[in-house]
mmCIF file of C-alpha atoms in Angstrom:
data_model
loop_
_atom_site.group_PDB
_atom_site.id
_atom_site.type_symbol
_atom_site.label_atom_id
_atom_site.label_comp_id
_atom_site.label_asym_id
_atom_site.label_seq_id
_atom_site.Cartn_x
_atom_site.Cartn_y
_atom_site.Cartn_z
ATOM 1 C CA UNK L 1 57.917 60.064 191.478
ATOM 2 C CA UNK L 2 55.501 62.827 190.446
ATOM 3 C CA UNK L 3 56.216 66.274 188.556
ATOM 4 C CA UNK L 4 56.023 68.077 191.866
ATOM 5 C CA UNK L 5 58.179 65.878 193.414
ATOM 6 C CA UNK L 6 60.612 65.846 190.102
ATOM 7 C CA UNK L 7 60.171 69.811 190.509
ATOM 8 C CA UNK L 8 61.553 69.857 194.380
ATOM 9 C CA UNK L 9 65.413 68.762 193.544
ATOM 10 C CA UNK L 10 65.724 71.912 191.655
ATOM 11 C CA UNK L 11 65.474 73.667 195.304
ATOM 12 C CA UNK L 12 68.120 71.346 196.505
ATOM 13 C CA UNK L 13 70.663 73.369 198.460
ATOM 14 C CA UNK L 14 73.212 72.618 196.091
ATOM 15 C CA UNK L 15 75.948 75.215 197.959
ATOM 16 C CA UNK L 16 75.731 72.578 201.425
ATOM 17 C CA UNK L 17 76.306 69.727 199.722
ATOM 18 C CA UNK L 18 79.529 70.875 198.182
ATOM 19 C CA UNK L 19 80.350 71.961 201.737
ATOM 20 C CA UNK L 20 79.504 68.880 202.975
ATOM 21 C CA UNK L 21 82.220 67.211 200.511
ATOM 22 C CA UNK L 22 85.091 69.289 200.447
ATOM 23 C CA UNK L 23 84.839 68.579 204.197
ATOM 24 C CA UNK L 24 84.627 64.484 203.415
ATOM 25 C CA UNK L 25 87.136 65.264 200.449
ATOM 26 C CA UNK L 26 89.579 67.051 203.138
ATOM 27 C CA UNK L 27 89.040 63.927 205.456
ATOM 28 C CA UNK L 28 89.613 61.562 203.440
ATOM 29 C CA UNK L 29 93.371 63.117 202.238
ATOM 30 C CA UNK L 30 94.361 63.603 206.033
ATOM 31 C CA UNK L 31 93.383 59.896 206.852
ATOM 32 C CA UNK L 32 95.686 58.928 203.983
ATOM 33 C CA UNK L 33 97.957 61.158 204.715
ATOM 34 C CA UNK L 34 98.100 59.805 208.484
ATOM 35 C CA UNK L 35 97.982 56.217 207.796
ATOM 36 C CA UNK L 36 100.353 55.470 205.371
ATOM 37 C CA UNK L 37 102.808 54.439 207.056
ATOM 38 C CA UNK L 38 100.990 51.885 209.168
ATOM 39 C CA UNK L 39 97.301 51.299 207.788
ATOM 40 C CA UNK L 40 98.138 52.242 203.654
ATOM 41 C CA UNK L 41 94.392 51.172 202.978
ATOM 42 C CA UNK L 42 92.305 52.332 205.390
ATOM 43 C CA UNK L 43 91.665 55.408 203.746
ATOM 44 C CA UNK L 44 89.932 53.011 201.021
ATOM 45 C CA UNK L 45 87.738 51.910 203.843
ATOM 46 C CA UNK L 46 86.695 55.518 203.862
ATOM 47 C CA UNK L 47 85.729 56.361 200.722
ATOM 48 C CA UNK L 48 83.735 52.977 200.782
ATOM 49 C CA UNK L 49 81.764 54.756 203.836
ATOM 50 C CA UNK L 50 81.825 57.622 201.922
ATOM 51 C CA UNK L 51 79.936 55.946 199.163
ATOM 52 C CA UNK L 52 77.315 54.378 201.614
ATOM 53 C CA UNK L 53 76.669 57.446 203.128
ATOM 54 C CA UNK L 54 76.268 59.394 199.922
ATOM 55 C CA UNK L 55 73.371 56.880 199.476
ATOM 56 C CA UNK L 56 72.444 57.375 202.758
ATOM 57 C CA UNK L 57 71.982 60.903 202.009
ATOM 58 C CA UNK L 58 70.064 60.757 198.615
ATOM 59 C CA UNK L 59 67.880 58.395 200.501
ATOM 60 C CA UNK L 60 67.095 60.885 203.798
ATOM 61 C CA UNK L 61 66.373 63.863 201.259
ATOM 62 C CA UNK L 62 64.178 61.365 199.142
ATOM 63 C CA UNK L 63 61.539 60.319 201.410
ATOM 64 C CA UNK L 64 59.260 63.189 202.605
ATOM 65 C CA UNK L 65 60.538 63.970 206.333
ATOM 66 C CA UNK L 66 56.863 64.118 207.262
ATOM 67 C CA UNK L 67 56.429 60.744 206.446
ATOM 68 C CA UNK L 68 59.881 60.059 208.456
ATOM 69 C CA UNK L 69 58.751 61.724 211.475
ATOM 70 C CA UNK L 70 55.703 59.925 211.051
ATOM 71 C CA UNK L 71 57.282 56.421 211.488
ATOM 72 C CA UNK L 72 60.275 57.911 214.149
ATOM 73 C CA UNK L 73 58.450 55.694 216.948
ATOM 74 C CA UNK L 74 59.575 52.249 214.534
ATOM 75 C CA UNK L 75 62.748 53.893 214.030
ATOM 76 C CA UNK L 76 63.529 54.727 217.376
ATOM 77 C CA UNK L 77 62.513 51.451 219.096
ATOM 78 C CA UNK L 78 64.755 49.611 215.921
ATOM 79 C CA UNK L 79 67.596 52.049 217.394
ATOM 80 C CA UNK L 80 67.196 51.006 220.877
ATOM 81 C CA UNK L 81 66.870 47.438 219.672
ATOM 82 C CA UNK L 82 70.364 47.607 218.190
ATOM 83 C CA UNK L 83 71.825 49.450 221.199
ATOM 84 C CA UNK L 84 70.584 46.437 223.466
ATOM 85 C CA UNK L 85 72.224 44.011 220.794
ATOM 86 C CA UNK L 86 75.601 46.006 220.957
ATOM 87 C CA UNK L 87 75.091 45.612 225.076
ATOM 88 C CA UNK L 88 75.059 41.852 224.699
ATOM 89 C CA UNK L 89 76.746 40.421 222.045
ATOM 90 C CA UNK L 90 78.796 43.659 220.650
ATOM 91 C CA UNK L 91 82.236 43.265 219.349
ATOM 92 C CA UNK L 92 85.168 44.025 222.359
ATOM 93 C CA UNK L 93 87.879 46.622 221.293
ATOM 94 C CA UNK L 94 89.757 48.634 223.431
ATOM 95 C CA UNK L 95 87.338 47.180 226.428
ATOM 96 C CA UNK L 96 84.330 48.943 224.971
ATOM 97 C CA UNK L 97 81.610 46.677 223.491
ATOM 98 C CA UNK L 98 80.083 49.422 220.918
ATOM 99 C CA UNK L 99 80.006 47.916 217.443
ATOM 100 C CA UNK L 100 78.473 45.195 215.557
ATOM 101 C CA UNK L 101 80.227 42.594 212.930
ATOM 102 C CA UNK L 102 79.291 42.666 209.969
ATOM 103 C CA UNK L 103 81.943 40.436 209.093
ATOM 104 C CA UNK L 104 81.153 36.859 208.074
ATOM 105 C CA UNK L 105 81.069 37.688 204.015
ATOM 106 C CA UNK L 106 84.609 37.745 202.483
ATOM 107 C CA UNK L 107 83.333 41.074 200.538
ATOM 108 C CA UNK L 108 82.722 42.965 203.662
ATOM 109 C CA UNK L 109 86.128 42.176 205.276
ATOM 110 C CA UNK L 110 87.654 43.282 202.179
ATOM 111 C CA UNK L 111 86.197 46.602 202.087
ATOM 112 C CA UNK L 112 87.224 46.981 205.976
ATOM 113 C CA UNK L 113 83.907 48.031 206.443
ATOM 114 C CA UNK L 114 82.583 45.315 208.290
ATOM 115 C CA UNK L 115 81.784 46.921 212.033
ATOM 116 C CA UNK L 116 78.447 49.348 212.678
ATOM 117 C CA UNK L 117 78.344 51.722 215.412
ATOM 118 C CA UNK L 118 74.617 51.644 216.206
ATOM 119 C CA UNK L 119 75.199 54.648 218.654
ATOM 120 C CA UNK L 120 76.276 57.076 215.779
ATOM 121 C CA UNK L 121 72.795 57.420 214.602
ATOM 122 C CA UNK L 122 71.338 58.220 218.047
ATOM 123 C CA UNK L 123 71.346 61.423 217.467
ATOM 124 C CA UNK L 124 69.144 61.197 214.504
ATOM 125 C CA UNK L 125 66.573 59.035 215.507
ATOM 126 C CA UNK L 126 66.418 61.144 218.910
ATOM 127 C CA UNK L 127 65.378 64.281 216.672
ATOM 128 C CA UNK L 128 63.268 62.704 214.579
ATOM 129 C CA UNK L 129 61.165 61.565 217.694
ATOM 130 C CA UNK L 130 61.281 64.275 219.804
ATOM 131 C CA UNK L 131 60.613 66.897 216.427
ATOM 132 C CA UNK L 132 57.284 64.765 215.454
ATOM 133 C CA UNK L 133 56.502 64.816 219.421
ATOM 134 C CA UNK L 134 56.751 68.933 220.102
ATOM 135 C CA UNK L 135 55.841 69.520 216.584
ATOM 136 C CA UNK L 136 52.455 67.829 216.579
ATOM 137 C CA UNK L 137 51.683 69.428 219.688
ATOM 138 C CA UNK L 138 48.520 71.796 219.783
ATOM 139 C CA UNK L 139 49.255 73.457 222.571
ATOM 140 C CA UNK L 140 51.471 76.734 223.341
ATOM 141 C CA UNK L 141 54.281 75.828 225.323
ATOM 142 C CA UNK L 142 55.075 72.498 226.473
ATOM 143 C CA UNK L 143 54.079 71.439 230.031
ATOM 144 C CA UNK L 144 56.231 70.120 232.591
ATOM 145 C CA UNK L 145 55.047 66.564 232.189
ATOM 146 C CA UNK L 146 55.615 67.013 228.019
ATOM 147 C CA UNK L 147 59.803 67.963 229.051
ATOM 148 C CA UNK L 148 59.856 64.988 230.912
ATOM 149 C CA UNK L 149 58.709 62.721 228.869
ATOM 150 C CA UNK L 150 60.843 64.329 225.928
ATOM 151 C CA UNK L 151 63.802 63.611 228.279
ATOM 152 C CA UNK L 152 62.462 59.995 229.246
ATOM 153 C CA UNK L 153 62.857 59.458 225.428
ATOM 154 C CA UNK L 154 66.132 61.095 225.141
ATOM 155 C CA UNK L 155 67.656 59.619 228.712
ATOM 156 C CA UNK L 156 66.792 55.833 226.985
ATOM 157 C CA UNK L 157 69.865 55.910 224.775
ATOM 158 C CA UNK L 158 71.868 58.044 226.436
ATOM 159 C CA UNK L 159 71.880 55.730 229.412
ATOM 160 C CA UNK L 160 72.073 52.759 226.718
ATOM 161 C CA UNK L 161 75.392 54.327 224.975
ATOM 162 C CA UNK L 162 77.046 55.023 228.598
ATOM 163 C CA UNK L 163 76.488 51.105 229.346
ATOM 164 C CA UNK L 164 78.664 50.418 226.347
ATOM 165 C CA UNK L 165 81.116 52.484 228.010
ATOM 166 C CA UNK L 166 81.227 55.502 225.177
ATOM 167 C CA UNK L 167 80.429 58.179 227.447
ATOM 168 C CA UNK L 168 81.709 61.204 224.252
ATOM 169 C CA UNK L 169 78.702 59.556 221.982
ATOM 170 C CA UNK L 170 76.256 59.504 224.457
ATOM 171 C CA UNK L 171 76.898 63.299 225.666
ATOM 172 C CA UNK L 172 76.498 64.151 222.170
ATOM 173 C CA UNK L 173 72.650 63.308 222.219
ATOM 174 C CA UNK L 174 71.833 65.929 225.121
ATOM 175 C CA UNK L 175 72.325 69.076 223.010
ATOM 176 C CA UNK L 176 69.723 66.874 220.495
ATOM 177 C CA UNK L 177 67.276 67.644 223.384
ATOM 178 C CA UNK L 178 68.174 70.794 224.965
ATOM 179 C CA UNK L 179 67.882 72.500 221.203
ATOM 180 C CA UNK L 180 64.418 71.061 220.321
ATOM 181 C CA UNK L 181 63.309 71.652 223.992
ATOM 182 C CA UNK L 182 64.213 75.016 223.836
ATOM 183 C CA UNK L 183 62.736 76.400 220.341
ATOM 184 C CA UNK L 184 59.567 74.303 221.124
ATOM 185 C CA UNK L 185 59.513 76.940 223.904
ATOM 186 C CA UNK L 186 61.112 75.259 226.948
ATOM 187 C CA UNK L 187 61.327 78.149 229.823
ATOM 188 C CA UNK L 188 64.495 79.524 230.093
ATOM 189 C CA UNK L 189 64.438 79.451 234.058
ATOM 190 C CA UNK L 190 63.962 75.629 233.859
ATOM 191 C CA UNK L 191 67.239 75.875 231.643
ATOM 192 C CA UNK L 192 68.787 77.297 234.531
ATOM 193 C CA UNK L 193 67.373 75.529 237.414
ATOM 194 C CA UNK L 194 68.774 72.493 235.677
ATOM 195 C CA UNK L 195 72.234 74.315 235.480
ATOM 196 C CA UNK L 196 72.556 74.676 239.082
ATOM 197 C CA UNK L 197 71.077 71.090 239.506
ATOM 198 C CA UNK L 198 74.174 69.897 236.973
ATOM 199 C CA UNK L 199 76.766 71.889 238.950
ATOM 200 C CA UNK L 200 75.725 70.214 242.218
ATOM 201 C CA UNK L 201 75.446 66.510 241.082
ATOM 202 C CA UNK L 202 78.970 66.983 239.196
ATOM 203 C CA UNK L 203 80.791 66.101 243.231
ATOM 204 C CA UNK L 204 78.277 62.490 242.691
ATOM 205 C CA UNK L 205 79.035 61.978 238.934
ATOM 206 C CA UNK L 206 82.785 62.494 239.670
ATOM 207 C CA UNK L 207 82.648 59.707 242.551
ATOM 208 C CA UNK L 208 79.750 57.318 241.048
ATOM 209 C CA UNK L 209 79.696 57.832 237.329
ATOM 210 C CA UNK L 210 82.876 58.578 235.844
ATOM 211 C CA UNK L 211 85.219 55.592 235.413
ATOM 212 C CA UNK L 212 89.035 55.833 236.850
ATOM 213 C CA UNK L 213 90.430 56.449 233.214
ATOM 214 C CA UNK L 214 87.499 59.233 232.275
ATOM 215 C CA UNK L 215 88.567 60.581 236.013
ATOM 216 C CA UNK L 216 92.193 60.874 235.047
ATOM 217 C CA UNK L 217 91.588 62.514 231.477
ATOM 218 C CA UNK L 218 89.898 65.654 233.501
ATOM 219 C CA UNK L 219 92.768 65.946 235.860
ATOM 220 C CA UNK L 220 95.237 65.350 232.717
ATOM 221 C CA UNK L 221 93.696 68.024 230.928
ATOM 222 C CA UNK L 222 93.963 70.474 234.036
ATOM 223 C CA UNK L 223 97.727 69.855 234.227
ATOM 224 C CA UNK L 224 99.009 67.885 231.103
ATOM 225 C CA UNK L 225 102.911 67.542 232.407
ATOM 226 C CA UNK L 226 101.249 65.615 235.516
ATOM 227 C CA UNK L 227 101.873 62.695 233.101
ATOM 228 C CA UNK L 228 103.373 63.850 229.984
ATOM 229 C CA UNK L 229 104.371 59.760 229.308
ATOM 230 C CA UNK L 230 100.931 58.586 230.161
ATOM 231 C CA UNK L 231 97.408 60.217 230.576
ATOM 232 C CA UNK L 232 98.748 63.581 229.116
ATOM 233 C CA UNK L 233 100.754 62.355 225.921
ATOM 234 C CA UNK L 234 97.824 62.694 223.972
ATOM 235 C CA UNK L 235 96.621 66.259 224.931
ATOM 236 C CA UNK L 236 100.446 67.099 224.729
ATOM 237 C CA UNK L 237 100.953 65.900 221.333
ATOM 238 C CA UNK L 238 97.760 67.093 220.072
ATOM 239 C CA UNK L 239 98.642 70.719 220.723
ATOM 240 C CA UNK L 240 101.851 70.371 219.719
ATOM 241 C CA UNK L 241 100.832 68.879 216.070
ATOM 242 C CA UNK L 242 98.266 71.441 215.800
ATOM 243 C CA UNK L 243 100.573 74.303 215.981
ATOM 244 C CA UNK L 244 103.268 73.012 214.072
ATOM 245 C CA UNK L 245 102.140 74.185 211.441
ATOM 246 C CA UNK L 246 102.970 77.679 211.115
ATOM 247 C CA UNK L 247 100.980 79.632 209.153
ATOM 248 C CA UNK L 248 101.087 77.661 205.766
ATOM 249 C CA UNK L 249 101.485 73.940 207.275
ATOM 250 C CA UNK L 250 104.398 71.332 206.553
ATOM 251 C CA UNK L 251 102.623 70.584 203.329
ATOM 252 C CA UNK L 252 100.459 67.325 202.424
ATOM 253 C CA UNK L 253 102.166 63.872 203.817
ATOM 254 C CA UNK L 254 105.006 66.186 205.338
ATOM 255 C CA UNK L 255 103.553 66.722 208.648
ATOM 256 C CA UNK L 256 106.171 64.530 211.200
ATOM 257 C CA UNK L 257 103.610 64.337 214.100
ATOM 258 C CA UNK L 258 101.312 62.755 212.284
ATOM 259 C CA UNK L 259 103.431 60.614 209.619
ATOM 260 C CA UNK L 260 105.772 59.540 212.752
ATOM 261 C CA UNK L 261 102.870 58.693 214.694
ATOM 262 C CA UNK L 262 103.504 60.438 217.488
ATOM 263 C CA UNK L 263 100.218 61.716 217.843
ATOM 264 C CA UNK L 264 97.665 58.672 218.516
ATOM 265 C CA UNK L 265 95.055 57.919 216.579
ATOM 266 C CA UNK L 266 95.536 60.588 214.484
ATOM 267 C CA UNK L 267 93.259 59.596 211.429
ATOM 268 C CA UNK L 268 90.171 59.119 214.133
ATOM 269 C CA UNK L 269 90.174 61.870 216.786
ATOM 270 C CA UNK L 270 92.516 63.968 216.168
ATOM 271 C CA UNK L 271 92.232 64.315 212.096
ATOM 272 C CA UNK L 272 91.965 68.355 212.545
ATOM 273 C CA UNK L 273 95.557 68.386 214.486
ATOM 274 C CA UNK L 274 96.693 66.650 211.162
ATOM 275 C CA UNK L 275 95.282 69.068 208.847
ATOM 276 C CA UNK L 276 96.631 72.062 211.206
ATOM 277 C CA UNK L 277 100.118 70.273 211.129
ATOM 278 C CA UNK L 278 99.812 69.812 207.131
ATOM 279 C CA UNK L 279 97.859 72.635 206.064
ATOM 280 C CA UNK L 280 98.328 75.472 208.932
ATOM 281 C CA UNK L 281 96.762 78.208 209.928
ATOM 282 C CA UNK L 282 95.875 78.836 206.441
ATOM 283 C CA UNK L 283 93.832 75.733 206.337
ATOM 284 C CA UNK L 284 92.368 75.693 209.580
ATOM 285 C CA UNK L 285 91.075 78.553 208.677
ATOM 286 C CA UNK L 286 89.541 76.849 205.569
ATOM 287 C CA UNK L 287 88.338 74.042 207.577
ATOM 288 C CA UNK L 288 86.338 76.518 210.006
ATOM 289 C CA UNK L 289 85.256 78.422 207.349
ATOM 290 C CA UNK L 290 83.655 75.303 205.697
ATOM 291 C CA UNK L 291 82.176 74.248 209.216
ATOM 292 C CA UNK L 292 80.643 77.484 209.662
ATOM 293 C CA UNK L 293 79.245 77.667 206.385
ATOM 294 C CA UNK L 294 77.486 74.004 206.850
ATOM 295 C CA UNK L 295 76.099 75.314 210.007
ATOM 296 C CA UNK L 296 74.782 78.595 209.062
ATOM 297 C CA UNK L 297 73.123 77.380 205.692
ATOM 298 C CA UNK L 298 71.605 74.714 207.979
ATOM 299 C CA UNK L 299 70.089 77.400 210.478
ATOM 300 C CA UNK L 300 68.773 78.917 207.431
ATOM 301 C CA UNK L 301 67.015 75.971 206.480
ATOM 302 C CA UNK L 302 65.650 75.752 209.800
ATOM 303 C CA UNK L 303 64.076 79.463 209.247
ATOM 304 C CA UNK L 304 62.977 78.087 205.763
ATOM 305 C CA UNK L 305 60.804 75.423 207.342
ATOM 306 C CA UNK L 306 57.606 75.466 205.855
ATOM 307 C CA UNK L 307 56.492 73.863 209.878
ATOM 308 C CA UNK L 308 57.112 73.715 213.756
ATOM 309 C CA UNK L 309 58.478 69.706 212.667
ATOM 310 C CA UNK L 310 60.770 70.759 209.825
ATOM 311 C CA UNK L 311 62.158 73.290 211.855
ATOM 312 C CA UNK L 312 62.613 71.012 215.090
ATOM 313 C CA UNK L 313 64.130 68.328 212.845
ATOM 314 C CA UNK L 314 66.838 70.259 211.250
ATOM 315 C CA UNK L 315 67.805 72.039 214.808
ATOM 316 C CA UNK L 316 68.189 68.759 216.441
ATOM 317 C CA UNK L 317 70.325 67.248 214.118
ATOM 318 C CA UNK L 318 72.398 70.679 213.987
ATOM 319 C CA UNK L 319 73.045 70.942 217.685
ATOM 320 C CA UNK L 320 74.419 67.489 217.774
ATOM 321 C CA UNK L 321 76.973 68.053 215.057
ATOM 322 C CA UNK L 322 78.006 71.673 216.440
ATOM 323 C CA UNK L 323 78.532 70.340 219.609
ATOM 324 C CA UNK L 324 80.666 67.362 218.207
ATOM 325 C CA UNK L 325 82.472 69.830 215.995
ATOM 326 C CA UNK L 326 83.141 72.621 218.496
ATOM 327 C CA UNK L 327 83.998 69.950 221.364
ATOM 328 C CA UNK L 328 86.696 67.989 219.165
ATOM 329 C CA UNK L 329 88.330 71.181 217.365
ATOM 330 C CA UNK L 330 88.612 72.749 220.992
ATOM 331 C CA UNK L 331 89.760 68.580 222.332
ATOM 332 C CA UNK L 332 92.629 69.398 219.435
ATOM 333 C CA UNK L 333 93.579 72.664 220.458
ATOM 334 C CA UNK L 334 94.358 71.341 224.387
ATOM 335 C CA UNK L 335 91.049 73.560 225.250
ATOM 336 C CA UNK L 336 88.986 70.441 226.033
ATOM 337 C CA UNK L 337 89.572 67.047 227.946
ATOM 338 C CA UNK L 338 90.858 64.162 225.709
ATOM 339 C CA UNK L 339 87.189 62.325 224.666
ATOM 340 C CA UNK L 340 87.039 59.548 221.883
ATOM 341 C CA UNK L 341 84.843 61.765 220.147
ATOM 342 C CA UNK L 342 85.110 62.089 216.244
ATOM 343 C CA UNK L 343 85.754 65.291 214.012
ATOM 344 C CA UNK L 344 82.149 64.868 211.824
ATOM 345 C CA UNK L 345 82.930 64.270 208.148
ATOM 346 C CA UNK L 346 86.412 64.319 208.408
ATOM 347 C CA UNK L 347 87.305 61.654 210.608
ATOM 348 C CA UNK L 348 88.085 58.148 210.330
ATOM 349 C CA UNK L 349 84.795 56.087 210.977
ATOM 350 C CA UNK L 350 82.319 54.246 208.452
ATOM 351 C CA UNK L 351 79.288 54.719 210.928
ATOM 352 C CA UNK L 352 79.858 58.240 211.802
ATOM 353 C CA UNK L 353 79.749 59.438 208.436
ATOM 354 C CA UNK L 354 77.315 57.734 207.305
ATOM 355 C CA UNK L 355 75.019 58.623 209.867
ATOM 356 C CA UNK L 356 76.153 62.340 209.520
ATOM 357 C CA UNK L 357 75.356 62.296 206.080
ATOM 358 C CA UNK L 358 71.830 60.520 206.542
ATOM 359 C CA UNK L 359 71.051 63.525 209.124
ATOM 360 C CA UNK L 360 72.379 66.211 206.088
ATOM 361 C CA UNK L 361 70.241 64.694 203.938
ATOM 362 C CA UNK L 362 66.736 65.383 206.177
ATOM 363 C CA UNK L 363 68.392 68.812 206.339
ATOM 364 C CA UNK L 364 68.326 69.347 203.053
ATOM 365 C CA UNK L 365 64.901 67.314 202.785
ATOM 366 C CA UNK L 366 63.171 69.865 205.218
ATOM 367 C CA UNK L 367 64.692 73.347 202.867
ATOM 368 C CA UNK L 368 64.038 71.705 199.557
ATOM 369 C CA UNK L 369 60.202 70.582 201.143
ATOM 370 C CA UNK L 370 59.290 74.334 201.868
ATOM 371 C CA UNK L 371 57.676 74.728 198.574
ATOM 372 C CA UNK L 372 55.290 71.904 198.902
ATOM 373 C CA UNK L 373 51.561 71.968 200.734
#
């Protein structure tokens, strides 16, 4: 590594990364506190991730994102590659085939980490492409022809993830687009043409897309007590544990929603109605506070972009996470349908955070880059 490059880590954005893990740090305390009673070491599986992903990071922010962008087309096909894998010989839970073993070695199993989500690092990949493909443009705004092709590249995976079924994940990649589309100077009227053409095929997604259960989670989360045993326990529950709370919280392993587990998959999904329970509204607060901070330092390092690809990059990978964010916060409040769609950084999930942490890390690669030719 050279004395310029030795220079660069001074400009490392040191205020994000501490962001980053007090929202891991908060993630990891609500899994434990969650799972205690009935999975007392799969917070250790966690911090394993954790680990991984810090690497993860370090690496991303290492390698020049220039030269990244400049081999997305290998990364993206090796994404696709795995996503086609998952398709036909994925591991089965909950009759979703969306993971890969990585079981086999004794030292995996033990770590629990031994399943990868190939679909959590979509979102990644899909910016890194479509920033090196607007950004090395020489013309003004993109053509017609350029949006579609963009969206050819973006639909791929999308379509890929839906097959698995994981229909939250592959949602999740759409604001990738949309954001790079837009700043890359995507006409505003298409935007809205496309609107209308969304409201009008929801009538055919509703009959030929969605699946019975993903049907019933919409008309759950229009009228919960419909089935307040069934479809609408979670939602229910969710809310309830949320505002439990009051405005200090229960206090730390004293929340009895979550401890009494009678809010599902609490570690995974619905982490943030754990901390609301534990912490209240003191600590939601906190938690949005720390959210909003990560996202507005991040815009900022989009403005800092020394280039049209730095910039793309970093809003790419942002608009992914807000949306995942903002989607399972609102999910926890009852203000959303019930998706498996995890709380980034906080949730329960080795792939997830690592791949959020990998994206972070070009993030911070693209500010701490600004100085260099």
């Amino acid at each position: 590594m050279s004395m310029l490059e030795r220079r660069l880590y001074f400009h490392i954005d040191w205020a994000l990364v501490v962001a980053l893990f007090a929202l891991c740090g908060m993630g990891v305390l609500m899994i434990y506190s969650a799972t205690q009673s009935s999975a007392p070491r799969l917070y250790i599986s966690q911090l394993y991730a954790l680990g991984l992903g810090t690497i993860a990071l370090v690496v991303a922010l290492s390698i020049d994102y220039r030269t990244l962008a400049d081999r997305s087309h290998f990364l993206y096909l090796a994404l696709l590659a795995l996503l086609v894998y998952v398709m036909l010989f994925g591991v089965v839970r909950g009759g979703a085939r969306r993971w890969i073993s990585l079981g086999g070695a004794r030292r995996w199993i033990s770590l629990g980490f031994y399943n990868l989500q190939p679909s959590e690092f979509a979102r990644m990949a899909v910016a890194l492409v479509l920033a090196k493909y607007f950004g090395e443009s020489r013309r003004g705004n993109p053509t017609l022809s350029d949006l579609v092709i963009a969206g050819a590249l973006a639909a791929v995976p999308i379509v890929l993830i839906m097959r698995q079924p994981d229909l939250g994940t592959a949602v999740t990649v759409i604001p990738v687009y949309l954001a790079i589309a837009y700043v890359a100077g995507l006409p505003t009227r298409i935007l809205a043409v496309a609107a209308v053409v969304a409201v009008l095929a929801l009538p055919v997604a509703w009959k030929f897309v969605l699946q019975d259960y993903q049907r019933q989670r919409v008309l759950t989360f229009i009228d919960p007590s419909k089935d307040t045993r069934g479809a609408g326990y979670q939602q229910i529950q969710a809310r309830i544990t949320t505002g439990s709370g009051g405005l200090w919280g229960k206090g730390f392993m004293k929340g009895t929603q979550g401890q009494l587990r009678f809010l599902p998959v609490a570690h995974n999904d619905f982490v943030f109605s754990v901390w609301g329970e534990e912490q209240g509204f003191a600590g939601v607060i906190v938690a949005l506070a720390l959210y909003l901070f990560v996202i507005i330092r991040s815009l900022d390092a989009a403005r800092l972009a020394k280039d049209r690809l730095g910039a793309y990059l970093v809003l790419g990978i942002l608009a992914g996470f807000t949306f995942q964010v903002l989607y399972n916060i609102s999910m926890s409040a009852g203000l959303a349908p019930v998706k498996g769609l995890t709380l980034p950084l906080m949730s329960y999930g080795g792939s997830s955070l690592i791949a959020t942490l990998a994206g972070f890390g070009l993030i911070l690669n693209v500010r701490m880059r600004r100085f260099t030719n």
